[in-house]
Coordinates of C-alpha atoms in Angstrom, one line a residue:
X1 CA 49.0 -53.4 27.5
X2 CA 47.6 -50.1 28.8
X3 CA 46.4 -50.3 32.4
X4 CA 42.8 -49.2 33.1
X5 CA 42.4 -46.0 34.7
X6 CA 41.9 -46.0 38.2
X7 CA 38.2 -44.8 39.4
X8 CA 38.0 -41.4 40.6
X9 CA 37.1 -41.0 44.2
X10 CA 34.6 -38.4 45.2
X11 CA 35.9 -35.7 47.2
X12 CA 34.2 -35.7 50.5
X13 CA 33.5 -31.9 50.6
X14 CA 31.6 -32.0 47.1
X15 CA 28.0 -32.9 46.8
X16 CA 26.2 -33.9 43.8
X17 CA 22.6 -34.5 42.9
X18 CA 19.6 -33.8 40.6
X19 CA 17.8 -30.4 40.4
X20 CA 14.3 -30.4 41.6
X21 CA 11.7 -27.7 42.3
X22 CA 10.8 -27.0 46.0
X23 CA 7.1 -26.6 45.0
X24 CA 6.3 -28.2 41.6
X25 CA 2.9 -26.4 41.5
X26 CA 4.7 -23.2 41.8
X27 CA 6.6 -23.9 38.6
X28 CA 3.2 -24.9 37.0
X29 CA 1.8 -21.6 38.0
X30 CA 4.5 -19.8 36.3
X31 CA 4.2 -21.8 33.1
X32 CA 0.3 -21.1 33.1
X33 CA 0.6 -17.4 33.8
X34 CA 3.4 -17.0 31.0
X35 CA 0.4 -17.2 28.3
X36 CA -1.2 -13.9 28.7
X37 CA -3.2 -13.8 25.4
X38 CA -6.5 -15.7 25.4
X39 CA -6.4 -15.8 21.6
X40 CA -3.1 -17.7 21.6
X41 CA -4.2 -19.9 24.4
X42 CA -7.2 -20.9 22.3
X43 CA -4.9 -21.4 19.2
X44 CA -2.9 -23.9 21.4
X45 CA -6.1 -25.9 22.0
X46 CA -6.9 -26.1 18.2
X47 CA -3.2 -27.1 17.8
X48 CA -3.7 -30.0 19.9
X49 CA -6.6 -31.0 17.6
X50 CA -4.6 -30.6 14.5
X51 CA -1.7 -32.6 16.1
X52 CA -4.2 -35.4 16.6
X53 CA -4.9 -35.3 12.8
X54 CA -8.4 -34.0 13.2
X55 CA -10.2 -33.4 10.0
X56 CA -13.1 -31.1 11.5
X57 CA -12.7 -28.7 14.6
X58 CA -15.7 -26.9 15.9
X59 CA -15.3 -23.9 18.3
X60 CA -18.4 -23.0 20.1
X61 CA -19.0 -19.8 22.2
X62 CA -22.0 -20.3 24.3
X63 CA -23.6 -19.5 27.7
X64 CA -24.6 -22.5 29.8
X65 CA -26.8 -22.0 32.7
X66 CA -25.7 -18.4 32.7
X67 CA -22.0 -19.2 32.4
X68 CA -19.9 -18.1 29.5
X69 CA -18.4 -21.2 28.0
X70 CA -15.9 -22.1 25.2
X71 CA -15.9 -25.6 23.6
X72 CA -13.4 -27.0 21.3
X73 CA -14.5 -30.3 19.7
X74 CA -12.5 -32.4 17.1
X75 CA -12.6 -35.9 15.4
X76 CA -9.0 -36.6 15.7
X77 CA -7.3 -39.8 17.0
X78 CA -8.0 -39.1 20.5
X79 CA -6.1 -38.5 23.7
X80 CA -3.4 -41.3 23.8
X81 CA -5.9 -43.8 22.3
X82 CA -3.8 -46.8 23.2
X83 CA -4.6 -46.4 26.9
X84 CA -7.8 -46.6 28.8
X85 CA -9.5 -43.2 29.1
X86 CA -8.8 -43.0 32.8
X87 CA -5.2 -43.7 32.5
X88 CA -4.8 -41.6 29.4
X89 CA -6.4 -38.4 31.1
X90 CA -4.6 -39.0 34.2
X91 CA -1.2 -39.1 32.4
X92 CA -2.0 -35.7 30.7
X93 CA -2.6 -34.2 34.2
X94 CA 0.5 -35.8 35.9
X95 CA 2.9 -35.3 33.1
X96 CA 2.9 -31.3 32.8
X97 CA 5.9 -30.3 30.8
X98 CA 6.3 -33.5 29.0
X99 CA 4.9 -34.4 25.7
X100 CA 4.9 -37.9 24.0
X101 CA 5.4 -36.0 20.8
X102 CA 8.9 -35.0 21.8
X103 CA 10.0 -38.7 21.3
X104 CA 9.5 -38.3 17.6
X105 CA 12.4 -37.5 15.2
X106 CA 12.3 -34.2 13.5
X107 CA 11.5 -36.0 10.2
X108 CA 8.6 -37.7 11.8
X109 CA 7.3 -34.4 13.2
X110 CA 7.5 -32.8 9.8
X111 CA 5.8 -35.6 8.1
X112 CA 2.9 -35.5 10.6
X113 CA 2.9 -31.7 10.8
X114 CA 3.1 -31.9 14.6
X115 CA 3.8 -28.6 16.5
X116 CA 3.2 -29.4 20.2
X117 CA 6.2 -30.8 22.2
X118 CA 6.2 -29.2 25.6
X119 CA 3.1 -30.8 27.2
X120 CA 1.8 -27.2 28.6
X121 CA -0.6 -26.2 25.9
X122 CA -3.6 -27.0 28.3
X123 CA -2.3 -24.7 31.0
X124 CA -3.1 -21.8 28.8
X125 CA -6.7 -22.1 29.8
X126 CA -5.9 -20.0 33.0
X127 CA -5.9 -16.7 30.5
X128 CA -9.3 -17.9 29.1
X129 CA -11.5 -19.1 32.1
X130 CA -11.7 -20.6 35.5
X131 CA -12.4 -24.2 34.8
X132 CA -11.3 -26.9 32.1
X133 CA -12.9 -30.1 31.3
X134 CA -11.3 -32.3 28.7
X135 CA -13.8 -34.9 27.4
X136 CA -12.5 -38.0 25.6
X137 CA -14.2 -40.7 23.9
X138 CA -12.3 -43.5 21.6
X139 CA -14.1 -45.7 19.2
X140 CA -17.6 -45.0 20.5
X141 CA -16.5 -46.3 24.0
X142 CA -17.3 -44.9 27.3
X143 CA -16.4 -41.1 27.5
X144 CA -14.2 -39.9 30.6
X145 CA -13.6 -36.3 31.5
X146 CA -10.5 -34.6 33.0
X147 CA -11.2 -31.5 35.1
X148 CA -8.8 -28.8 36.2
X149 CA -9.2 -25.5 37.9
X150 CA -7.4 -22.2 37.7
X151 CA -4.9 -21.7 40.7
X152 CA -5.7 -25.2 42.1
X153 CA -3.0 -28.2 42.2
X154 CA -5.8 -30.8 42.2
X155 CA -7.4 -32.5 39.1
X156 CA -10.2 -35.0 38.7
X157 CA -10.8 -37.9 36.3
X158 CA -14.2 -39.4 36.1
X159 CA -16.7 -41.1 33.8
X160 CA -18.8 -38.5 31.9
X161 CA -22.5 -38.8 32.2
X162 CA -24.1 -39.7 28.9
X163 CA -22.0 -39.6 25.6
X164 CA -20.6 -36.8 23.7
X165 CA -22.7 -35.3 20.9
X166 CA -21.1 -37.3 18.1
X167 CA -20.4 -41.1 17.9
X168 CA -16.8 -42.5 17.2
X169 CA -13.6 -40.8 18.4
X170 CA -14.1 -37.4 19.9
X171 CA -12.2 -35.1 22.0
X172 CA -13.9 -32.0 23.4
X173 CA -12.1 -29.3 25.6
X174 CA -14.6 -27.1 27.6
X175 CA -13.5 -24.0 29.3
X176 CA -16.1 -22.4 31.7
X177 CA -16.3 -19.0 33.4
X178 CA -14.6 -17.0 30.7
X179 CA -12.5 -14.1 32.1
X180 CA -13.5 -10.4 31.0
X181 CA -10.6 -10.1 28.6
X182 CA -11.5 -13.4 27.0
X183 CA -15.1 -12.3 26.5
X184 CA -14.0 -9.3 24.7
X185 CA -11.2 -10.9 22.5
X186 CA -12.8 -14.2 21.8
X187 CA -16.0 -13.2 19.8
X188 CA -16.9 -15.4 16.8
X189 CA -15.6 -12.9 14.5
X190 CA -12.2 -12.3 16.2
X191 CA -11.8 -15.8 16.7
X192 CA -12.0 -16.4 13.0
X193 CA -9.7 -13.5 12.0
X194 CA -7.0 -14.5 14.5
X195 CA -6.9 -18.3 13.6
X196 CA -7.0 -17.4 9.9
X197 CA -3.7 -15.5 10.4
X198 CA -2.2 -17.3 13.2
X199 CA -2.5 -20.8 11.7
X200 CA -2.6 -19.9 8.0
X201 CA 0.1 -22.3 7.0
X202 CA -1.4 -25.4 8.7
X203 CA -4.8 -24.6 7.3
X204 CA -3.4 -24.5 3.8
X205 CA -1.4 -27.7 4.4
X206 CA -3.9 -29.8 6.1
X207 CA -7.2 -31.3 4.9
X208 CA -9.1 -29.8 7.9
X209 CA -12.2 -27.7 8.4
X210 CA -12.3 -25.3 11.3
X211 CA -15.8 -23.8 12.1
X212 CA -16.7 -21.2 14.8
X213 CA -20.2 -21.0 16.2
X214 CA -21.0 -18.0 18.3
X215 CA -24.2 -18.4 20.2
X216 CA -23.6 -15.4 22.3
X217 CA -23.6 -13.1 19.3
X218 CA -26.4 -10.6 19.3
X219 CA -28.6 -9.0 16.7
X220 CA -27.3 -9.5 13.1
X221 CA -23.8 -10.4 14.1
X222 CA -22.6 -13.6 12.0
X223 CA -23.4 -16.7 14.2
X224 CA -21.5 -19.2 12.2
X225 CA -18.4 -18.8 10.1
X226 CA -15.6 -21.1 8.6
X227 CA -12.1 -20.1 9.2
X228 CA -10.5 -19.7 6.0
X229 CA -6.6 -19.0 5.7
X230 CA -6.0 -15.4 5.2
X231 CA -5.3 -14.1 1.6
X232 CA -2.5 -11.5 1.1
X233 CA -3.4 -8.5 -1.0
X234 CA -1.1 -7.6 -3.9
X235 CA 0.8 -9.4 -6.5
X236 CA 3.2 -12.2 -5.5
X237 CA 6.9 -11.4 -5.9
X238 CA 8.7 -13.6 -8.3
X239 CA 11.0 -15.3 -5.7
X240 CA 12.0 -18.8 -5.0
X241 CA 9.2 -20.6 -3.2
X242 CA 11.8 -22.4 -0.7
X243 CA 15.4 -21.4 0.3
X244 CA 17.6 -24.0 1.5
X245 CA 19.3 -23.7 5.0
X246 CA 22.5 -25.7 5.4
X247 CA 22.0 -28.3 8.2
X248 CA 18.3 -27.5 8.6
X249 CA 14.9 -27.8 6.7
X250 CA 14.2 -25.1 4.1
X251 CA 12.5 -21.7 4.6
X252 CA 9.2 -21.5 2.8
X253 CA 8.8 -18.0 1.3
X254 CA 5.5 -16.3 0.3
X255 CA 5.9 -12.6 -0.2
X256 CA 3.6 -10.1 -2.0
X257 CA 4.0 -6.5 -3.1
X258 CA 1.4 -4.4 -1.2
X259 CA -0.9 -2.5 -3.4
X260 CA -0.3 1.3 -3.6
X261 CA -2.5 3.2 -1.0
X262 CA -3.1 0.1 1.1
X263 CA -2.2 -0.5 4.6
X264 CA 1.5 -0.9 5.3
X265 CA 2.5 -4.5 4.9
X266 CA 4.4 -6.7 7.3
X267 CA 6.2 -10.1 6.8
X268 CA 5.2 -12.7 9.5
X269 CA 7.5 -15.5 10.6
X270 CA 6.2 -18.9 11.2
X271 CA 7.3 -22.2 12.6
X272 CA 5.4 -25.2 11.0
X273 CA 2.6 -22.9 10.0
X274 CA 2.1 -21.3 13.3
X275 CA 3.1 -17.6 13.6
X276 CA 5.8 -16.8 16.1
X277 CA 6.6 -13.2 15.1
X278 CA 4.0 -10.9 13.7
X279 CA 6.6 -8.8 12.0
X280 CA 10.0 -10.1 10.6
X281 CA 11.5 -6.5 11.4
X282 CA 10.9 -7.3 15.2
X283 CA 12.3 -11.0 14.9
X284 CA 15.5 -12.4 16.4
X285 CA 16.4 -9.2 18.6
X286 CA 15.7 -6.7 15.7
X287 CA 18.5 -7.9 13.3
X288 CA 15.9 -7.4 10.4
X289 CA 14.9 -3.9 11.4
X290 CA 16.0 -2.3 8.2
X291 CA 15.2 -2.1 4.5
X292 CA 13.3 -3.9 2.7
X293 CA 11.4 -5.2 5.9
X294 CA 10.7 -2.0 7.5
X295 CA 9.4 -0.1 4.3
X296 CA 5.9 -1.5 4.5
X297 CA 5.8 -2.5 0.9
X298 CA 6.1 -6.3 1.3
X299 CA 3.7 -8.6 3.0
X300 CA 3.6 -12.2 3.5
X301 CA 5.0 -15.2 5.4
X302 CA 8.5 -16.8 6.1
X303 CA 8.0 -20.4 7.5
X304 CA 10.9 -22.2 9.1
X305 CA 10.2 -25.6 10.9
X306 CA 13.4 -25.8 12.8
X307 CA 13.0 -22.9 15.2
X308 CA 12.9 -23.7 19.0
X309 CA 9.7 -21.8 19.9
X310 CA 9.5 -20.3 23.4
X311 CA 7.6 -22.9 25.4
X312 CA 5.3 -20.6 27.5
X313 CA 3.9 -17.9 25.3
X314 CA 4.6 -19.7 22.1
X315 CA 5.8 -16.5 20.7
X316 CA 9.5 -15.6 19.7
X317 CA 12.2 -18.3 19.4
X318 CA 15.4 -19.2 21.0
X319 CA 18.5 -17.6 19.5
X320 CA 20.2 -20.8 18.8
X321 CA 22.2 -22.1 15.7
X322 CA 18.9 -22.7 13.8
X323 CA 17.9 -19.0 14.3
X324 CA 21.3 -17.9 13.2
X325 CA 21.2 -20.1 10.1
X326 CA 17.6 -18.7 9.3
X327 CA 18.9 -15.0 9.6
X328 CA 22.0 -15.7 7.5
X329 CA 19.9 -17.2 4.7
X330 CA 17.3 -14.3 4.9
X331 CA 20.0 -11.6 4.7
X332 CA 22.3 -13.2 2.0
X333 CA 19.7 -14.9 -0.2
X334 CA 16.4 -13.4 0.2
X335 CA 16.8 -9.8 1.0
X336 CA 18.8 -8.9 -2.3
X337 CA 16.1 -10.4 -4.4
X338 CA 13.3 -8.4 -2.6
X339 CA 15.2 -5.2 -3.0
X340 CA 15.6 -5.9 -6.8
X341 CA 11.8 -6.7 -7.2
X342 CA 11.0 -3.5 -5.3
X343 CA 13.4 -1.3 -7.4
X344 CA 11.7 -2.7 -10.6
X345 CA 8.3 -1.8 -9.2
X346 CA 9.4 1.6 -8.3
X347 CA 10.7 2.3 -11.9
X348 CA 7.4 1.1 -13.3
X349 CA 5.5 3.2 -10.8
X350 CA 7.5 6.3 -11.6
X351 CA 6.7 5.8 -15.3
X352 CA 3.1 5.3 -14.8
X353 CA 3.0 8.5 -12.5
X354 CA 4.7 10.5 -15.3
X355 CA 2.1 9.4 -17.9
X356 CA -0.8 9.9 -15.4
X357 CA 0.5 13.4 -14.6
X358 CA 0.3 14.3 -18.1
X359 CA -3.3 13.0 -18.6
X360 CA -4.4 14.9 -15.5
X361 CA -2.9 18.1 -16.9
X362 CA -4.8 17.6 -20.1
X363 CA -8.0 17.2 -18.1
X364 CA -7.3 20.2 -15.9
X365 CA -6.9 22.6 -18.9
X366 CA -9.4 20.9 -21.3
X367 CA -12.2 23.5 -20.8
X368 CA -10.0 26.5 -20.7
X369 CA -10.6 27.3 -24.4
X370 CA -14.2 27.5 -23.9
X371 CA -14.6 28.9 -20.4
X372 CA -11.8 31.5 -20.8
X373 CA -11.4 32.2 -24.4
X374 CA -9.3 35.2 -23.9
X375 CA -6.2 32.9 -23.2
X376 CA -4.2 31.5 -25.9
X377 CA -3.0 27.9 -26.1
X378 CA 0.6 27.2 -26.5
X379 CA 1.8 26.1 -29.9
X380 CA 2.8 22.3 -29.8
X381 CA 5.5 21.0 -32.1
X382 CA 4.4 18.6 -34.7
X383 CA 7.3 16.4 -34.0
X384 CA 6.7 16.3 -30.4
X385 CA 3.0 15.6 -30.9
X386 CA 3.8 12.6 -33.1
X387 CA 6.2 11.2 -30.4
X388 CA 3.4 10.9 -28.0
X389 CA 0.8 9.5 -30.4
X390 CA -1.0 12.7 -31.0
X391 CA -1.7 14.6 -34.2
X392 CA 0.7 17.2 -35.6
X393 CA -1.6 20.0 -35.4
X394 CA -4.5 20.0 -32.9
X395 CA -7.7 21.6 -33.9
X396 CA -8.2 23.3 -30.5
X397 CA -4.7 24.9 -30.5
X398 CA -3.9 28.4 -31.4
X399 CA -1.0 28.1 -33.7
X400 CA 1.1 31.4 -34.3
X401 CA 2.8 32.2 -37.3
X402 CA 6.0 30.2 -38.1
X403 CA 9.0 31.0 -36.0
X404 CA 6.9 32.9 -33.3
X405 CA 7.1 31.6 -29.8
X406 CA 5.9 32.9 -26.4
X407 CA 9.5 33.7 -25.4
X408 CA 9.7 36.1 -28.3
X409 CA 6.5 37.8 -27.2
X410 CA 8.0 38.4 -23.7
X411 CA 11.3 39.7 -25.2
X412 CA 9.4 42.0 -27.6
X413 CA 7.5 43.4 -24.7
X414 CA 10.5 44.3 -22.8
X415 CA 11.5 48.1 -22.5
X416 CA 13.4 48.9 -25.8
X417 CA 17.0 50.2 -25.6
X418 CA 16.2 52.7 -28.4
X419 CA 13.0 54.4 -29.1
X420 CA 10.6 52.5 -31.5
X421 CA 10.8 53.7 -35.2
X422 CA 7.6 54.6 -37.3
X423 CA 4.6 52.3 -37.6
X424 CA 5.6 49.6 -40.3
X425 CA 3.3 46.6 -39.5
X426 CA 0.4 45.2 -37.6
X427 CA -0.7 41.7 -36.9
X428 CA -3.5 40.1 -35.0
X429 CA -2.8 37.5 -32.3
X430 CA -3.8 34.7 -32.5
X431 CA -3.5 34.7 -36.2
X432 CA -5.7 31.6 -36.2
X433 CA -8.3 30.7 -33.8
X434 CA -11.4 28.6 -33.0
X435 CA -14.6 29.4 -31.4
X436 CA -17.9 27.6 -30.7
X437 CA -21.2 28.8 -31.9
X438 CA -22.4 31.8 -29.9
X439 CA -19.2 31.9 -28.2
X440 CA -16.6 34.7 -27.9
X441 CA -12.8 34.9 -28.8
X442 CA -10.7 37.8 -27.7
X443 CA -8.1 39.2 -30.2
X444 CA -5.4 41.8 -29.8
X445 CA -3.3 44.0 -32.4
X446 CA 0.4 44.0 -32.2
X447 CA 2.0 47.0 -33.9
X448 CA 5.8 47.1 -34.6
X449 CA 8.3 49.2 -36.4
X450 CA 10.6 47.9 -39.3
X451 CA 12.9 46.3 -36.9
X452 CA 10.1 44.4 -34.8
X453 CA 10.1 46.8 -31.9
X454 CA 6.8 47.3 -30.2
X455 CA 5.1 50.6 -31.3
X456 CA 2.7 52.3 -28.8
X457 CA -0.1 55.0 -29.1
X458 CA -1.6 53.4 -32.1
X459 CA -5.2 53.9 -33.2
X460 CA -6.9 50.6 -34.4
X461 CA -10.0 50.0 -36.3
X462 CA -11.6 46.5 -36.3
X463 CA -13.8 45.0 -39.2
X464 CA -15.2 41.7 -40.2
X465 CA -14.1 41.0 -43.7
X466 CA -16.1 38.0 -44.5
X467 CA -17.7 35.0 -42.8
X468 CA -20.1 34.4 -39.9
X469 CA -20.1 36.5 -36.6
X470 CA -19.1 40.0 -35.7
X471 CA -16.0 42.0 -34.2
X472 CA -16.2 44.8 -31.7
X473 CA -13.3 46.9 -30.4
X474 CA -12.9 46.5 -26.5
X475 CA -9.9 48.5 -25.9
X476 CA -7.1 50.5 -27.8
X477 CA -5.4 47.2 -29.1
X478 CA -8.2 44.7 -28.3
X479 CA -11.3 43.4 -29.9
X480 CA -13.8 40.7 -29.3
X481 CA -14.9 38.1 -32.0
X482 CA -18.6 37.0 -31.2
X483 CA -19.8 34.0 -33.1
X484 CA -23.4 33.6 -33.9
X485 CA -25.6 30.5 -35.0
X486 CA -23.6 29.9 -38.3
X487 CA -20.6 28.0 -38.6
X488 CA -17.7 28.5 -41.0
X489 CA -14.5 30.4 -41.5
X490 CA -14.4 34.2 -40.7
X491 CA -11.7 36.8 -41.7
X492 CA -11.0 39.5 -39.2
X493 CA -9.0 42.7 -40.2
X494 CA -7.4 45.5 -38.1
X495 CA -6.1 48.7 -39.4
X496 CA -3.5 50.6 -37.5
X497 CA -2.8 54.4 -37.8
X498 CA -0.1 56.6 -36.2
X499 CA 1.8 59.7 -37.3
X500 CA 0.3 59.6 -41.0
X501 CA 1.1 56.0 -41.4
X502 CA -1.4 53.1 -41.9
X503 CA -1.1 49.4 -42.0
X504 CA -3.5 46.4 -42.0
X505 CA -3.3 42.8 -40.9
X506 CA -5.8 39.8 -40.8
X507 CA -6.6 36.7 -38.9
X508 CA -8.9 33.7 -39.4
X509 CA -11.3 32.6 -36.8
X510 CA -13.2 29.3 -37.5
X511 CA -16.7 29.0 -35.9
X512 CA -17.4 25.3 -35.0
X513 CA -20.1 23.2 -33.2
X514 CA -17.9 22.2 -30.3
X515 CA -14.1 22.5 -29.6
X516 CA -13.8 19.8 -26.9
X517 CA -14.2 16.0 -27.3
X518 CA -12.0 15.1 -30.3
X519 CA -8.6 16.6 -29.3
X520 CA -8.4 17.0 -25.5
X521 CA -4.7 17.8 -25.6
X522 CA -5.0 20.7 -27.9
X523 CA -2.3 23.3 -27.0
X524 CA -1.2 21.4 -23.8
X525 CA 2.5 20.4 -24.4
X526 CA 3.9 17.4 -22.5
X527 CA 6.6 18.5 -20.1
X528 CA 10.3 17.9 -20.9
X529 CA 12.2 17.6 -17.6
X530 CA 15.6 19.2 -17.8
X531 CA 18.3 19.0 -15.1
X532 CA 19.7 22.5 -14.6
X533 CA 20.9 22.8 -11.1
X534 CA 22.6 26.1 -11.6
X535 CA 19.5 27.6 -13.3
X536 CA 17.1 29.7 -11.3
X537 CA 14.2 29.2 -13.8
X538 CA 11.3 26.7 -13.1
X539 CA 10.0 26.4 -16.5
X540 CA 10.3 27.9 -20.1
X541 CA 9.3 27.6 -23.5
X542 CA 12.4 26.8 -25.7
X543 CA 12.3 25.8 -29.4
X544 CA 8.7 24.9 -29.1
X545 CA 9.0 22.7 -26.0
X546 CA 7.7 23.1 -22.5
X547 CA 10.8 22.6 -20.4
X548 CA 10.7 22.1 -16.7
X549 CA 13.7 22.3 -14.5
X550 CA 13.8 19.1 -12.6
X551 CA 16.8 20.3 -10.4
X552 CA 15.1 23.3 -9.0
X553 CA 14.5 23.4 -5.4
X554 CA 10.7 23.8 -5.7
X555 CA 10.5 20.8 -8.0
X556 CA 12.5 18.7 -5.7
X557 CA 10.4 19.7 -2.7
X558 CA 7.1 18.4 -4.5
X559 CA 8.6 15.3 -6.5
X560 CA 7.8 12.9 -3.8
X561 CA 4.1 13.9 -3.7
X562 CA 2.2 13.0 -6.9
X563 CA -0.8 15.4 -5.9
X564 CA 1.5 18.3 -5.0
X565 CA 3.7 17.6 -8.2
X566 CA 0.4 17.8 -10.3
X567 CA -0.5 21.2 -8.9
X568 CA 3.0 22.5 -9.2
X569 CA 3.0 21.6 -13.0
X570 CA -0.3 23.0 -13.4
X571 CA 0.9 26.3 -11.8
X572 CA 3.7 26.3 -14.3
X573 CA 1.5 25.6 -17.3
X574 CA -0.8 28.3 -16.3
X575 CA 2.1 30.8 -15.9
X576 CA 3.1 30.0 -19.6
X577 CA -0.3 30.2 -20.8
X578 CA -0.7 33.6 -19.2
X579 CA 2.7 34.9 -20.4
X580 CA 1.9 33.7 -23.9
X581 CA -1.6 35.4 -23.9
X582 CA -0.5 38.7 -22.2
X583 CA 3.3 39.4 -22.6
X584 CA 4.3 42.3 -20.6
X585 CA 7.6 43.7 -19.2
X586 CA 8.8 41.7 -16.2
X587 CA 5.7 39.5 -16.4
X588 CA 7.6 36.3 -16.3
X589 CA 9.7 37.4 -13.4
X590 CA 6.4 38.2 -11.4
X591 CA 4.7 34.9 -12.3
X592 CA 7.8 32.9 -11.2
X593 CA 7.6 34.5 -7.8
X594 CA 3.8 33.6 -7.6
X595 CA 4.5 30.0 -8.4
X596 CA 7.2 30.1 -5.6
X597 CA 4.7 31.5 -3.1
X598 CA 2.1 28.7 -4.1
X599 CA 4.6 26.0 -3.6
X600 CA 5.5 27.1 -0.2
X601 CA 1.8 27.7 0.9
X602 CA 0.8 24.4 -0.7
X603 CA 3.0 22.5 1.7
X604 CA 1.4 24.3 4.9
X605 CA -2.2 23.8 3.5
X606 CA -1.4 20.0 3.4
X607 CA -0.3 19.9 6.9
X608 CA -3.6 21.6 8.0

C-alpha cells in the first residue's frame, strides 16, 4: 500500500493571496474609456436588446428640455426578469465586468445568438453622453430606473414616475447630454448606415425590426428610417457557404465580386454577426495583407463565432488557438478558391474588352468615308469577315484589284534601284468606290512601266465615260468625282501620255443614297495580335490582315489601360489608312515615329 503524500508546508518567507484592485473605480474608468467610438457604443446598447430576444428596437434622437438625448427602447425579455426590478438593476450596477451570459455553454450561446459576455457594454455610454438611465418594466409591473453618471462612482436605483410608453415588458436606455462627437456621428442617417453594416449578420439571422427616429433632423432630412442589412454590390462568388474549422464552429462565407468601376471592395470579419474587423487585410496582425484580399476586387463578410473579442472596444480579437484555426482555414481552403474565381473573371473581362475595342474602333472610323472621302478604306479579306460574322465584301469598302495590298503600294513608291522604263500602263486608285448623292470622291492615277515601276512626269486626262456625276482634274495625277442627284454606276477613265506613248485605265464609282448604316464595319479590319518581341514594327498589313505587334514596348505600355489601348489602336489604324491612301517613300517610317510620339504624350496628358 502506497503511503499518502505528506502535506507540503508553506515556507515562512512565501506569501500568497488573491489579486485585487487598489481602486476598483479606476479600473472601471479604464474600461469605460477603452470605448472611443460613439457608434460602437450605441451598437453595444442595441446588442443588449438583441441578446434579450427583442423583436422590435426603437432608437430615438431627440432634444428634451434643451438637452440632446438618445433613447434605445426594446420589447425583449427584460433585465434579469426573475428578480425584482430594484434587485435586478442594482445587480447590473454592482457586477461590472461580470455577465450572467458567461455561464452559458458555447452551444447555448450559439442557439440563442448571444454576443455579450463581459458585463461592460453599458459603460460605453461615457463616449456618448454624460448620464445614463436604464428603465426596466416586466409584465406591466412597476417600472424602475438605474442612473449612472460619467466619471462618477455612484449609481442610483429608484422607482420611475409613471410608466413606460408601452405596456408589457420593456427596457429603455436613455443617454442624456450627448457629447459633441456623438452629436456629429449619431445622426439618424449615420446610425442607420452604421448598424446596417456593423450588425448585418444578426439583422439577417433574427426576426427583429430596428427603427431610427431622428427628431433633431432639420429641413427635408429623413426623420424615420428602418435599419436594413447592407446589401453587397456585385455577383456572389461560387464558393462554399460554410467552411469547417477543426475543433471550432464553422466560418460562414459570403463573398462578392466587386463591379468594374465601383469602389474598391473590402472583406469584413464578424463574430456572431457583429463586425470585429472592417478589412480582412488588417485582421490578425496583418497576416492576410496580400492577394486576393488586398486587390479590392472582393467584398463581403466572413463570420466566425468562436473568436474571443477584445472586451473594451469590441474591435479586434485575441490571437488564441481559435484565431489561428480561422487563419489556417482561410489561407488553405478559401484563398485558393477566391484566386481561381478572380482568374476566371479576368479571362472573361479580357475577352469582353477585346470585343469592345473592335466595336469602338468601328464606331470611331464609321464616318470617315463620308467626311473624308479622299482616304481609301483597307481591303478586308473575305475569310476574315466570315470569321467575325460579317459579310465577305462590305459595300462601304474600297476593294483593290486582286493581289494588290497597301504594302505593295508602299514598296512601289520607294525609290527604284534602276530608272523606270517607258510608260506601259495606267490605273485608277481605287478601282471601285462608292459615294453618296452630292458627295465627292477623290481619285488618283498610277502610271507604271512594263515591270511595274512607278513612272513620273505623266500627263493625265480625265473623263466620265458613262453614268451620273462629273469628274474634274485636281492635280497632275489626281481628280475628283462629284456626284449629283441621280444614283447609279459611273465609269471614270484616265488617259496617260509620256514620250509619245499613251495608255488608258478605268474605274467604277457607285452613287448611292447613303453609305453608313447597313455595314458599319466596312473596310475596318479586326486586329490580329502577333507576338514579335524582336520586331520594331507596331502594325502592318500582311496577307490581307491587319497585324498588331503585341510584344512592342509601346503596346505593352498601354495594354493595362483600355482607354489608352483604344487610342493606340486607333492611331495605328489611321496610319495604315493614310499609307494605303497616299503611299510615299519613307511614309511608313515617319508615321511609325508619329505613333511613338503620340503614345508617350498620351501618358503625360492622362497624368494632367
